[in-house]
PDB file of N, CA, C and O in Angstrom:
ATOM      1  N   UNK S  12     -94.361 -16.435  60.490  1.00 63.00           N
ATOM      2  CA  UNK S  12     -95.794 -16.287  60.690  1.00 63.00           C
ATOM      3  C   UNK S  12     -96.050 -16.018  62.171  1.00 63.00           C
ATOM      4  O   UNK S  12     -95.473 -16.530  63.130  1.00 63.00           O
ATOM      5  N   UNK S  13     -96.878 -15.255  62.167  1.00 86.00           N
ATOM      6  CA  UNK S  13     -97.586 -14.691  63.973  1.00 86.00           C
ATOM      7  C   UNK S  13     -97.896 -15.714  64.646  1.00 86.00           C
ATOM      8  O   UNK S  13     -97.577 -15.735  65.835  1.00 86.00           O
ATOM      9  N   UNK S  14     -98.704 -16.991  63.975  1.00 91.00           N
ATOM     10  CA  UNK S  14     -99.045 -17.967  64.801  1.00 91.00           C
ATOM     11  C   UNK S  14     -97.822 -19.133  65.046  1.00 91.00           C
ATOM     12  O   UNK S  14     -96.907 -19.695  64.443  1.00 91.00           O
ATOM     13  N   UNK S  15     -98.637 -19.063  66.681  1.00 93.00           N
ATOM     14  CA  UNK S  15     -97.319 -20.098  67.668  1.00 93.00           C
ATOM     15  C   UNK S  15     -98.119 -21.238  67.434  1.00 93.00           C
ATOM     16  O   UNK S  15     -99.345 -21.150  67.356  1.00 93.00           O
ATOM     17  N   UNK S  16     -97.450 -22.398  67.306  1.00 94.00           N
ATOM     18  CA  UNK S  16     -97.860 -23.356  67.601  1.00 94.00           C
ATOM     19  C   UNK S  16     -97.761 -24.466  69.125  1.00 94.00           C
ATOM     20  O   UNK S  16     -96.981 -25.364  68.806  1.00 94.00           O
ATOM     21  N   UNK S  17     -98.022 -24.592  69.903  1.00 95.00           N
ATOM     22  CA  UNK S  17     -97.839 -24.900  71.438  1.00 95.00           C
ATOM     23  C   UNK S  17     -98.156 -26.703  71.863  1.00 95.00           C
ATOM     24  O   UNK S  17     -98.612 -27.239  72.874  1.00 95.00           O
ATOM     25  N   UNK S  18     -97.622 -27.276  70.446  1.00 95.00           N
ATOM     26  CA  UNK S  18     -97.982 -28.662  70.510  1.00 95.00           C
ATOM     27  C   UNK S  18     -96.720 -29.698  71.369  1.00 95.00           C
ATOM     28  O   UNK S  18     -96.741 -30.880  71.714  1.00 95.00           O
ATOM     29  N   UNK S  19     -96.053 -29.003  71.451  1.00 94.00           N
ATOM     30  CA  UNK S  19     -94.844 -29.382  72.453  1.00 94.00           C
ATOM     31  C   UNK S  19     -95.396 -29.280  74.028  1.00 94.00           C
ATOM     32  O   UNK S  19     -95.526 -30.341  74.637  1.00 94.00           O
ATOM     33  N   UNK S  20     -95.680 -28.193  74.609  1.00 94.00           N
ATOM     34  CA  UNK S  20     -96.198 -27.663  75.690  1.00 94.00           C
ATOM     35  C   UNK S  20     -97.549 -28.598  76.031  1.00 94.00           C
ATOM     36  O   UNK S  20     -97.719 -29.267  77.050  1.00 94.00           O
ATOM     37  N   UNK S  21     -98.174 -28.500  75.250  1.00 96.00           N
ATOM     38  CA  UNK S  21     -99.448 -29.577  76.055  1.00 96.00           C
ATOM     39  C   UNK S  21     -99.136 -30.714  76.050  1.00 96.00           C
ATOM     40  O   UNK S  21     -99.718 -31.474  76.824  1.00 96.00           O
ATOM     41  N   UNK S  22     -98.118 -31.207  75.180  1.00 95.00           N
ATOM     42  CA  UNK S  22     -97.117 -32.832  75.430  1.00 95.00           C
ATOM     43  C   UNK S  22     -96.428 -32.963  76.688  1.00 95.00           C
ATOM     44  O   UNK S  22     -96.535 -33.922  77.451  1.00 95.00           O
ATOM     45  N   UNK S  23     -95.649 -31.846  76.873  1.00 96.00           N
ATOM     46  CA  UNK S  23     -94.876 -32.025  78.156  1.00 96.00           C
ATOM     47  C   UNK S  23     -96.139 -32.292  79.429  1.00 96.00           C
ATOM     48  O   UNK S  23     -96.051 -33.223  80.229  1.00 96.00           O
ATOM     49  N   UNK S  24     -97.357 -31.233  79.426  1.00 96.00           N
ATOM     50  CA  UNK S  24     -97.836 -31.327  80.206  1.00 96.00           C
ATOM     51  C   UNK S  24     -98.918 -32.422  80.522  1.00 96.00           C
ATOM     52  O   UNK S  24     -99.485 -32.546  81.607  1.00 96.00           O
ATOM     53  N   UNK S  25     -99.100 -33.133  79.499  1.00 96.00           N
ATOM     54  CA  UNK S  25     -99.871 -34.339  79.548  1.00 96.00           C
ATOM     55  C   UNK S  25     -98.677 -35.369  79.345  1.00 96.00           C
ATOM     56  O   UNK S  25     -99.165 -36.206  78.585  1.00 96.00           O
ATOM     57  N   UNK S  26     -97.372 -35.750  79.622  1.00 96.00           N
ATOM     58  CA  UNK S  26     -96.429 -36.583  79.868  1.00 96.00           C
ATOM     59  C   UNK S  26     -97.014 -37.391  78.612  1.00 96.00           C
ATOM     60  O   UNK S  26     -97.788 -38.328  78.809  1.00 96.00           O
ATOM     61  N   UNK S  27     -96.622 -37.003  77.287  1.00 96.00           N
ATOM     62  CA  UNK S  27     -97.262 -37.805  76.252  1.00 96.00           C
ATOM     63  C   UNK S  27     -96.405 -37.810  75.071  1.00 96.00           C
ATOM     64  O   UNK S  27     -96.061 -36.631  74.977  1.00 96.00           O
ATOM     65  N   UNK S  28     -95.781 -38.555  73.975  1.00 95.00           N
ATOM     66  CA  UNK S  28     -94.823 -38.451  73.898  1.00 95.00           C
ATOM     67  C   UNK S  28     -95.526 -38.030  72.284  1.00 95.00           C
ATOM     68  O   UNK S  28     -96.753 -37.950  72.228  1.00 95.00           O
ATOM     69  N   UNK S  29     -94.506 -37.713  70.710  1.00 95.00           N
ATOM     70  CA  UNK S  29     -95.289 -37.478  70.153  1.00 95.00           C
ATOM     71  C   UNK S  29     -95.559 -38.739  69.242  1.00 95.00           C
ATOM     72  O   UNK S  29     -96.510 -38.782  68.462  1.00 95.00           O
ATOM     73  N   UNK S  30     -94.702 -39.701  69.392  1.00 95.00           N
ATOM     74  CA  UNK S  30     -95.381 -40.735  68.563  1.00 95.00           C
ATOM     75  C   UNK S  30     -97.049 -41.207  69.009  1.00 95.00           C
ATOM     76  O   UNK S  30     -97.959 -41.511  68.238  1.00 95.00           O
ATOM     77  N   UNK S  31     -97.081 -41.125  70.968  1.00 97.00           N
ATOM     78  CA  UNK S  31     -98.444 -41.646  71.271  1.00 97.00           C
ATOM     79  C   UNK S  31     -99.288 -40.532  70.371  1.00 97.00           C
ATOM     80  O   UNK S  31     -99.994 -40.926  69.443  1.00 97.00           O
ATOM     81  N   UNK S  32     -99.180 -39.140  70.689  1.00 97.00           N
ATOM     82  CA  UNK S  32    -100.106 -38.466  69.692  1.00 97.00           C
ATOM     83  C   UNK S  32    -100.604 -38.338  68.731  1.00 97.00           C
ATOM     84  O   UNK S  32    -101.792 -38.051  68.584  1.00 97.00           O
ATOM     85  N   UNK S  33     -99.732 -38.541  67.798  1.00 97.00           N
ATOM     86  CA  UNK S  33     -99.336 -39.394  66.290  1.00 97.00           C
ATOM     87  C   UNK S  33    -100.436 -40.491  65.923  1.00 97.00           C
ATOM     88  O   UNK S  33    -101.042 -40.677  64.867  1.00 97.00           O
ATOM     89  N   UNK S  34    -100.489 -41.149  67.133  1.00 97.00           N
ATOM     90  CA  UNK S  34    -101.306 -42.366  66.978  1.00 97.00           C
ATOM     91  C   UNK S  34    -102.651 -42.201  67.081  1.00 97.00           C
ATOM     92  O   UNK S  34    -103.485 -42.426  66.204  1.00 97.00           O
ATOM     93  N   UNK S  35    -102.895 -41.661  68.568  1.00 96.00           N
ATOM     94  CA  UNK S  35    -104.173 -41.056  68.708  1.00 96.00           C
ATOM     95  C   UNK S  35    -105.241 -40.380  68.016  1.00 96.00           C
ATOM     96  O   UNK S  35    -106.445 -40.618  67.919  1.00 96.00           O
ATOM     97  N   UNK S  36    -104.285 -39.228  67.435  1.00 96.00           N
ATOM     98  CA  UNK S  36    -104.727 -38.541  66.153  1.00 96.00           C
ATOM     99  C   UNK S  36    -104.540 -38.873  65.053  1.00 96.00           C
ATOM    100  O   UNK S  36    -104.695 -37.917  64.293  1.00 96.00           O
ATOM    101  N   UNK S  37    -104.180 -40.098  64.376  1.00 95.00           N
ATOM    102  CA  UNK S  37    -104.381 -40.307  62.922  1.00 95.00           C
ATOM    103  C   UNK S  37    -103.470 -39.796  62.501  1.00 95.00           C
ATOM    104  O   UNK S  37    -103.998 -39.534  61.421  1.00 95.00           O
ATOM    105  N   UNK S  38    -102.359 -39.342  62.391  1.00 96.00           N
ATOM    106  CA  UNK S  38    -101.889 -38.479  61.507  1.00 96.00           C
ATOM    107  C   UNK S  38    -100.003 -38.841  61.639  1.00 96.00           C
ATOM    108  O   UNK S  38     -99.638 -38.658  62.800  1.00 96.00           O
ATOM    109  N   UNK S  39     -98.994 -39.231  60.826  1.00 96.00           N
ATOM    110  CA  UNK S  39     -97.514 -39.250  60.936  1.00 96.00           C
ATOM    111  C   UNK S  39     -96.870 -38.633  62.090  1.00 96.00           C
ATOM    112  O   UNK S  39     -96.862 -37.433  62.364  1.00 96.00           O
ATOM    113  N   UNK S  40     -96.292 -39.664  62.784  1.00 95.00           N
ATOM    114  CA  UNK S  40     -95.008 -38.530  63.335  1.00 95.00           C
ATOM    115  C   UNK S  40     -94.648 -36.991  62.857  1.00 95.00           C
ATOM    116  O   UNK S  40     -94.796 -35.879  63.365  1.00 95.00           O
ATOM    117  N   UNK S  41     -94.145 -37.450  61.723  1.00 95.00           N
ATOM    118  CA  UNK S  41     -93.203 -36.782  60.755  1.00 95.00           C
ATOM    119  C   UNK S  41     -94.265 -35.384  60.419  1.00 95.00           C
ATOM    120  O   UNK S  41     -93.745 -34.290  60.199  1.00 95.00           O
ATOM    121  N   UNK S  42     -95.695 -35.540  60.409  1.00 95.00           N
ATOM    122  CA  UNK S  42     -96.479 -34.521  60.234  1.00 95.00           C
ATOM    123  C   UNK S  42     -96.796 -33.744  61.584  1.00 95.00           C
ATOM    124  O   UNK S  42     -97.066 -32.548  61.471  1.00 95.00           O
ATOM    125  N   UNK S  43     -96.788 -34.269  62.754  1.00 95.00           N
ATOM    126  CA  UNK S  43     -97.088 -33.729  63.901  1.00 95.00           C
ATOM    127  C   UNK S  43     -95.738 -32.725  64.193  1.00 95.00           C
ATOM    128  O   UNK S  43     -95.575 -31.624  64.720  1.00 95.00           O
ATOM    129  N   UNK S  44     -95.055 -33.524  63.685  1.00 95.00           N
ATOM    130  CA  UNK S  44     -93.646 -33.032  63.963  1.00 95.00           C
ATOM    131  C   UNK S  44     -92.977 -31.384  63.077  1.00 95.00           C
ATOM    132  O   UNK S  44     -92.258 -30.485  63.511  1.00 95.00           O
ATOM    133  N   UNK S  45     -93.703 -31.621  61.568  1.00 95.00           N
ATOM    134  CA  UNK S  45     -93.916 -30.272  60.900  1.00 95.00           C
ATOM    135  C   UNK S  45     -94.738 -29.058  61.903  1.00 95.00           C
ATOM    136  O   UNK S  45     -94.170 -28.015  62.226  1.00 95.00           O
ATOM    137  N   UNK S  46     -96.175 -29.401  62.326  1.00 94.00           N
ATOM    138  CA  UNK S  46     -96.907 -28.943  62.717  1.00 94.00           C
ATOM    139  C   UNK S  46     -96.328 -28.684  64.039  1.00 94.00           C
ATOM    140  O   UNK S  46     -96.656 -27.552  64.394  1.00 94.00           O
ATOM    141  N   UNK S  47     -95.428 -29.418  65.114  1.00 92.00           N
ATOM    142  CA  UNK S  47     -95.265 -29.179  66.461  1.00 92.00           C
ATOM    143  C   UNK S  47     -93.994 -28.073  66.001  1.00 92.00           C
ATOM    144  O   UNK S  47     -93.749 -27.263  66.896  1.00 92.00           O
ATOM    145  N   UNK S  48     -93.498 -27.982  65.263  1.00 91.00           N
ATOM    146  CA  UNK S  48     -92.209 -27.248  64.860  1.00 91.00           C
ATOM    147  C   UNK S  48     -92.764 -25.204  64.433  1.00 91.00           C
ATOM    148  O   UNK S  48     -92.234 -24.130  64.717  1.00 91.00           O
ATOM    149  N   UNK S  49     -94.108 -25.609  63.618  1.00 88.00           N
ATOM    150  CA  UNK S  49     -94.093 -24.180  63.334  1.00 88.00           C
ATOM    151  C   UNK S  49     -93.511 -23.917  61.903  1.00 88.00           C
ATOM    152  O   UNK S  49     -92.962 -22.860  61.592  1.00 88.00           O
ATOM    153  N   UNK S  50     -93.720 -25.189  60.905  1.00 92.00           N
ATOM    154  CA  UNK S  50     -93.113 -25.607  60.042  1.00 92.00           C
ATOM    155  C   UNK S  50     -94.972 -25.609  58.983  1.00 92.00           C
ATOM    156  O   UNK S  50     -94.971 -25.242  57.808  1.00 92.00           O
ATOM    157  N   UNK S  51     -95.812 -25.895  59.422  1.00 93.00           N
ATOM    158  CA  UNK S  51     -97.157 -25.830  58.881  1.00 93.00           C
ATOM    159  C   UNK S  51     -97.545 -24.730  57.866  1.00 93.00           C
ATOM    160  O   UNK S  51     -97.076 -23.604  58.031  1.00 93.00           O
ATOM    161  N   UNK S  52     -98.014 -24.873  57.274  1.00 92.00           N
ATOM    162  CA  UNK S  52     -99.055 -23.795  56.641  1.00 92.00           C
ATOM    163  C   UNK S  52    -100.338 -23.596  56.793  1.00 92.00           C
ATOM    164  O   UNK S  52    -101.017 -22.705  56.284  1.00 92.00           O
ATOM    165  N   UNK S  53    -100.765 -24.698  57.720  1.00 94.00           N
ATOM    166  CA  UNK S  53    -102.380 -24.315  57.394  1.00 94.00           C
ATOM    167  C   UNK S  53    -102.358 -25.954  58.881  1.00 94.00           C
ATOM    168  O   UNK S  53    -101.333 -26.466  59.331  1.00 94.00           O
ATOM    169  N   UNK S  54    -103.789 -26.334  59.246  1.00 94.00           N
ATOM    170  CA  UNK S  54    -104.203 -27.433  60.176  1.00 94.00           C
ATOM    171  C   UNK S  54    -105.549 -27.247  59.676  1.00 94.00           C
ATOM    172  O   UNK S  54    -106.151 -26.177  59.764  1.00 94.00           O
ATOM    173  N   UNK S  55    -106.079 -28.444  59.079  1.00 95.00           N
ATOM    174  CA  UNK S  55    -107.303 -28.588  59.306  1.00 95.00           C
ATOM    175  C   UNK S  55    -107.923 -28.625  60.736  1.00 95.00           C
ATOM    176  O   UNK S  55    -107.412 -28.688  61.855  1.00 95.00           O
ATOM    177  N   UNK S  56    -109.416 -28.555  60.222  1.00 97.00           N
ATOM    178  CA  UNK S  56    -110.025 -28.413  61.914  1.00 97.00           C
ATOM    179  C   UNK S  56    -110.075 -29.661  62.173  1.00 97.00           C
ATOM    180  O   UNK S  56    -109.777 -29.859  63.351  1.00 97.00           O
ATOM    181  N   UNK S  57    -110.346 -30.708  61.540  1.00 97.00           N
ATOM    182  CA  UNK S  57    -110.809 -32.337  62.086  1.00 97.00           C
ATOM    183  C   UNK S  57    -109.069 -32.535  62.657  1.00 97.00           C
ATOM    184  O   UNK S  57    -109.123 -33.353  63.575  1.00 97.00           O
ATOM    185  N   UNK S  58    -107.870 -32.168  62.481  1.00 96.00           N
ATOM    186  CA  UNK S  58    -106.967 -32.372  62.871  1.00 96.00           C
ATOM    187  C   UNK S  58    -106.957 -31.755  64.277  1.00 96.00           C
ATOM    188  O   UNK S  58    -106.949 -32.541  65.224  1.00 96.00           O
ATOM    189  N   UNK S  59    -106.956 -30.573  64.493  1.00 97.00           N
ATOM    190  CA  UNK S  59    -107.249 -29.837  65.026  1.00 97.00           C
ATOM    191  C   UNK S  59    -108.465 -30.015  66.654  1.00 97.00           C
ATOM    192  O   UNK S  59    -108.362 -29.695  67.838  1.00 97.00           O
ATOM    193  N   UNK S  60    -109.501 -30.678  65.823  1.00 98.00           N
ATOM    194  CA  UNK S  60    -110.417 -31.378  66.670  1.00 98.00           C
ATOM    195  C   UNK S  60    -109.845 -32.814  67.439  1.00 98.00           C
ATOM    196  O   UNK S  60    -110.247 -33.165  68.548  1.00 98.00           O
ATOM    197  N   UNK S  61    -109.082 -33.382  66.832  1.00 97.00           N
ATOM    198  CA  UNK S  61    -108.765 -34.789  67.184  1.00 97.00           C
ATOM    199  C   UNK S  61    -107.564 -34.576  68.004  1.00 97.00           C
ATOM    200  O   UNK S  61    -107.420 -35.402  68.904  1.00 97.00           O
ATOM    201  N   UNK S  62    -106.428 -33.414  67.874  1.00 97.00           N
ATOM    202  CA  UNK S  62    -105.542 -32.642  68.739  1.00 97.00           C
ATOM    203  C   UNK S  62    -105.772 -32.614  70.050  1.00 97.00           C
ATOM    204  O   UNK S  62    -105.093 -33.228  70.873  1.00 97.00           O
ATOM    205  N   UNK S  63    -107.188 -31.568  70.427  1.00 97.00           N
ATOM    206  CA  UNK S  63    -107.818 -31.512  71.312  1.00 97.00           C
ATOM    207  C   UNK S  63    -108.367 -32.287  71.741  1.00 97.00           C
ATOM    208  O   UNK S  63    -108.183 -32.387  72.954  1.00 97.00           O
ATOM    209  N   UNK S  64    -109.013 -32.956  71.333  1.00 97.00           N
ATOM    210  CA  UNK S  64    -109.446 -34.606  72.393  1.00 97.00           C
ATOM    211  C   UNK S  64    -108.762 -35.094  72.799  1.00 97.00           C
ATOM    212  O   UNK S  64    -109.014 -35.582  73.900  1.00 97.00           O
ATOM    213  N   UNK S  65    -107.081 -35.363  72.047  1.00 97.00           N
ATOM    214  CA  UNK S  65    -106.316 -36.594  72.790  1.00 97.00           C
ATOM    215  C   UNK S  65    -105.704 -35.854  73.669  1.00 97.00           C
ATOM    216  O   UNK S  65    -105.107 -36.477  74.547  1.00 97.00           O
ATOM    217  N   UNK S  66    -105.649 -34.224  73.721  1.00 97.00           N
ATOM    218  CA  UNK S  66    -104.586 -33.804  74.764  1.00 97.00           C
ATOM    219  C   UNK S  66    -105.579 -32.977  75.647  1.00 97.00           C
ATOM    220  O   UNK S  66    -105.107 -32.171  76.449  1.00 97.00           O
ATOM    221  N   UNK S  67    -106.910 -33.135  75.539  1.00 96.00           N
ATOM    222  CA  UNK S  67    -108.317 -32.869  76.322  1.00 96.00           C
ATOM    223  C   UNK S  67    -107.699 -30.910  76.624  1.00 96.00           C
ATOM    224  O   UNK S  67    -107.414 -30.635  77.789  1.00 96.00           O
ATOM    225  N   UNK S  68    -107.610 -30.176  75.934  1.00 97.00           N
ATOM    226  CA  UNK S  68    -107.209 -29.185  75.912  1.00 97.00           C
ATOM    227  C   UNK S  68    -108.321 -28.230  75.082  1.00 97.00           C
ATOM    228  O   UNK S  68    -109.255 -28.874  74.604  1.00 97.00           O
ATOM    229  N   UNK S  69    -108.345 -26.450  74.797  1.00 98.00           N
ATOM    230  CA  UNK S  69    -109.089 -26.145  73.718  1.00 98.00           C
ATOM    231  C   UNK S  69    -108.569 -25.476  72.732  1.00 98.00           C
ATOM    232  O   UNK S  69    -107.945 -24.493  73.133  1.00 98.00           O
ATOM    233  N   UNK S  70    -108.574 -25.622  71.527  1.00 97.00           N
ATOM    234  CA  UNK S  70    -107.892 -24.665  70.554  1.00 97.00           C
ATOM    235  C   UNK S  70    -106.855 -23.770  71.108  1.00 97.00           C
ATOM    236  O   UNK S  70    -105.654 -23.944  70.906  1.00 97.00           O
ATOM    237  N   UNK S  71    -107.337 -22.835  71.792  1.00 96.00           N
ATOM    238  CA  UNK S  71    -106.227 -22.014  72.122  1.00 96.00           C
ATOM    239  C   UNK S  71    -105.115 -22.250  73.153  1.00 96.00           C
ATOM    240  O   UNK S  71    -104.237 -21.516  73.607  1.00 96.00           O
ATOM    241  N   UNK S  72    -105.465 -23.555  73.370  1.00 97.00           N
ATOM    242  CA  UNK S  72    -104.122 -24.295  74.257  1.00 97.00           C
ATOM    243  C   UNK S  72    -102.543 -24.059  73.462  1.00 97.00           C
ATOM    244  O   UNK S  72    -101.443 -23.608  73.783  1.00 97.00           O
ATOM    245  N   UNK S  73    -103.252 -24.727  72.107  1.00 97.00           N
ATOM    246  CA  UNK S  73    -102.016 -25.196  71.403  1.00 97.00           C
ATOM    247  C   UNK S  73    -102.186 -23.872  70.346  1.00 97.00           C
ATOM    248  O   UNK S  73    -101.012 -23.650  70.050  1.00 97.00           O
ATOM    249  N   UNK S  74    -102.680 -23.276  69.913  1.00 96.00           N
ATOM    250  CA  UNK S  74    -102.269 -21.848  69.284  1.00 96.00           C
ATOM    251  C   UNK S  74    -102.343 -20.787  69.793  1.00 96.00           C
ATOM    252  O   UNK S  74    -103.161 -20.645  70.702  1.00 96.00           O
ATOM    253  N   UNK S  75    -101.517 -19.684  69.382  1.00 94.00           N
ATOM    254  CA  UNK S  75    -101.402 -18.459  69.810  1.00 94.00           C
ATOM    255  C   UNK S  75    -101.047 -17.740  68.890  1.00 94.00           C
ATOM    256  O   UNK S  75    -100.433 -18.267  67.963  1.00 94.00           O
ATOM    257  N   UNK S  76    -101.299 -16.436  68.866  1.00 94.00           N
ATOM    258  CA  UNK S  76    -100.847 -15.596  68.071  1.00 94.00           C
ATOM    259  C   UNK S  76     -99.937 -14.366  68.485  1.00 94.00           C
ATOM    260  O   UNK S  76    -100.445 -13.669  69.363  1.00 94.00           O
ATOM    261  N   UNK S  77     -98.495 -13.894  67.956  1.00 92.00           N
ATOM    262  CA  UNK S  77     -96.948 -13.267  68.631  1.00 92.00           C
ATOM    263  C   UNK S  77     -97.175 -12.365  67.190  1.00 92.00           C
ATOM    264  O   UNK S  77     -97.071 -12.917  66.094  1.00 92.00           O
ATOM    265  N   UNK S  78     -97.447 -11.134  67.309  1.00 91.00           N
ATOM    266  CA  UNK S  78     -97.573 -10.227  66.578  1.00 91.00           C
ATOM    267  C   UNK S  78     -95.726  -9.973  66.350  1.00 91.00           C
ATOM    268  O   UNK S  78     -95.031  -9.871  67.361  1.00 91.00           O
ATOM    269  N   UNK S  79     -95.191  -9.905  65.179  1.00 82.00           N
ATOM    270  CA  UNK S  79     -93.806 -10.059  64.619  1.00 82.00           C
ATOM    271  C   UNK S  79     -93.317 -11.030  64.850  1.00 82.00           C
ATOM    272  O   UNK S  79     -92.136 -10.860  65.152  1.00 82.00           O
ATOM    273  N   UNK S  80     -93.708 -12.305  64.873  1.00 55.00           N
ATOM    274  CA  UNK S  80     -92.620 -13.114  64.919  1.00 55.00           C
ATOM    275  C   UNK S  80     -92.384 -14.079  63.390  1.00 55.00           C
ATOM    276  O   UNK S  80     -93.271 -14.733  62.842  1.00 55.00           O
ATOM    277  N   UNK S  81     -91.527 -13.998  63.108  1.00 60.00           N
ATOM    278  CA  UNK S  81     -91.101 -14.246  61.626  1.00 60.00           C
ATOM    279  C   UNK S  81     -90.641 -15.751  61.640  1.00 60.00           C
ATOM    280  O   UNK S  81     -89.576 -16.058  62.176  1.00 60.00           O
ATOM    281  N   UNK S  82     -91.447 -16.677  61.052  1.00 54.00           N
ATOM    282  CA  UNK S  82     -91.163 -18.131  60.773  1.00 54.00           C
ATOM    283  C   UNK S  82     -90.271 -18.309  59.977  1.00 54.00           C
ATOM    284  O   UNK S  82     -89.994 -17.273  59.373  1.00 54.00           O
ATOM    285  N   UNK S  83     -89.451 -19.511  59.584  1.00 54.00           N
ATOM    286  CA  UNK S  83     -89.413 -19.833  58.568  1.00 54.00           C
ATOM    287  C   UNK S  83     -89.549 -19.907  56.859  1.00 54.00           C
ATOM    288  O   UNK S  83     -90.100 -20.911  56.408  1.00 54.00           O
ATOM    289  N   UNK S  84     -89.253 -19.277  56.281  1.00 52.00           N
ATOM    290  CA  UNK S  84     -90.242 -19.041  54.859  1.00 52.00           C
ATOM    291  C   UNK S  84     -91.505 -17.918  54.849  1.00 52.00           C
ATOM    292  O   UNK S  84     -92.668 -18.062  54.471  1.00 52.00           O
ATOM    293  N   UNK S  85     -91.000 -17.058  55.262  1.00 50.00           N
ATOM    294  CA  UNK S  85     -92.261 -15.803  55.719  1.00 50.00           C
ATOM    295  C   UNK S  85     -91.513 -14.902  55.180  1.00 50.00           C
ATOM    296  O   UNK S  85     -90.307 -14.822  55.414  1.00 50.00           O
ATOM    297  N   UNK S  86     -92.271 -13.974  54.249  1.00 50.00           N
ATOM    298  CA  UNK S  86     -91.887 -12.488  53.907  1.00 50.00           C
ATOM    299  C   UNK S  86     -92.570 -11.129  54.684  1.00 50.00           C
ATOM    300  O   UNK S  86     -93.622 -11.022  55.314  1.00 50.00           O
ATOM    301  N   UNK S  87     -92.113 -10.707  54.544  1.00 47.00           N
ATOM    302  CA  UNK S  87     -92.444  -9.743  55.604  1.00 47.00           C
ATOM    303  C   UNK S  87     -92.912  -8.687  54.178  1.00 47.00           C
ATOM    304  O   UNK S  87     -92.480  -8.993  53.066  1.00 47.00           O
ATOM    305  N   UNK S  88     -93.774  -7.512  54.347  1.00 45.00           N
ATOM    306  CA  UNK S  88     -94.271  -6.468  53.359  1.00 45.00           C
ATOM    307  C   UNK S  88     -94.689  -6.738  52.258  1.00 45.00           C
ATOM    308  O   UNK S  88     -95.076  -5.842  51.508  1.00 45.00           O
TER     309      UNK S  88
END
């Protein structure tokens, strides 16, 4: 899939580890960890919203979009 996910990168840069995030935001390790990987299918926005508060960042901090880049489980045509 085209979209990057950049949930690693605003961790490093807010010295934050991902269990604290995990916590902050409501949501599993183990799910942040799908989602920090590029392993996701989809993020709600309240996730999404609560992302951005704890790492005081905006949406497009932590996503991007890489025209060809082929994830995991992605078909191409």
């Amino acid at each position: 899939m085209p979209i990057v996910v950049d949930v690693d990168v605003m961790l490093a840069k807010r010295k934050m580890t991902v269990g604290a995030l995990a916590e902050k935001v409501g949501i599993t390790p183990a799910n942040l960890a799908v989602l920090k990987n590029g392993r996701a299918k989809a993020v709600r926005f309240t996730t999404l919203d609560a992302l951005c508060e704890s790492l005081e960042c905006q949406p497009g901090d932590l996503l991007r979009w890489e025209p060809g880049e082929e994830g995991p489980g992605t078909e191409s045509g």
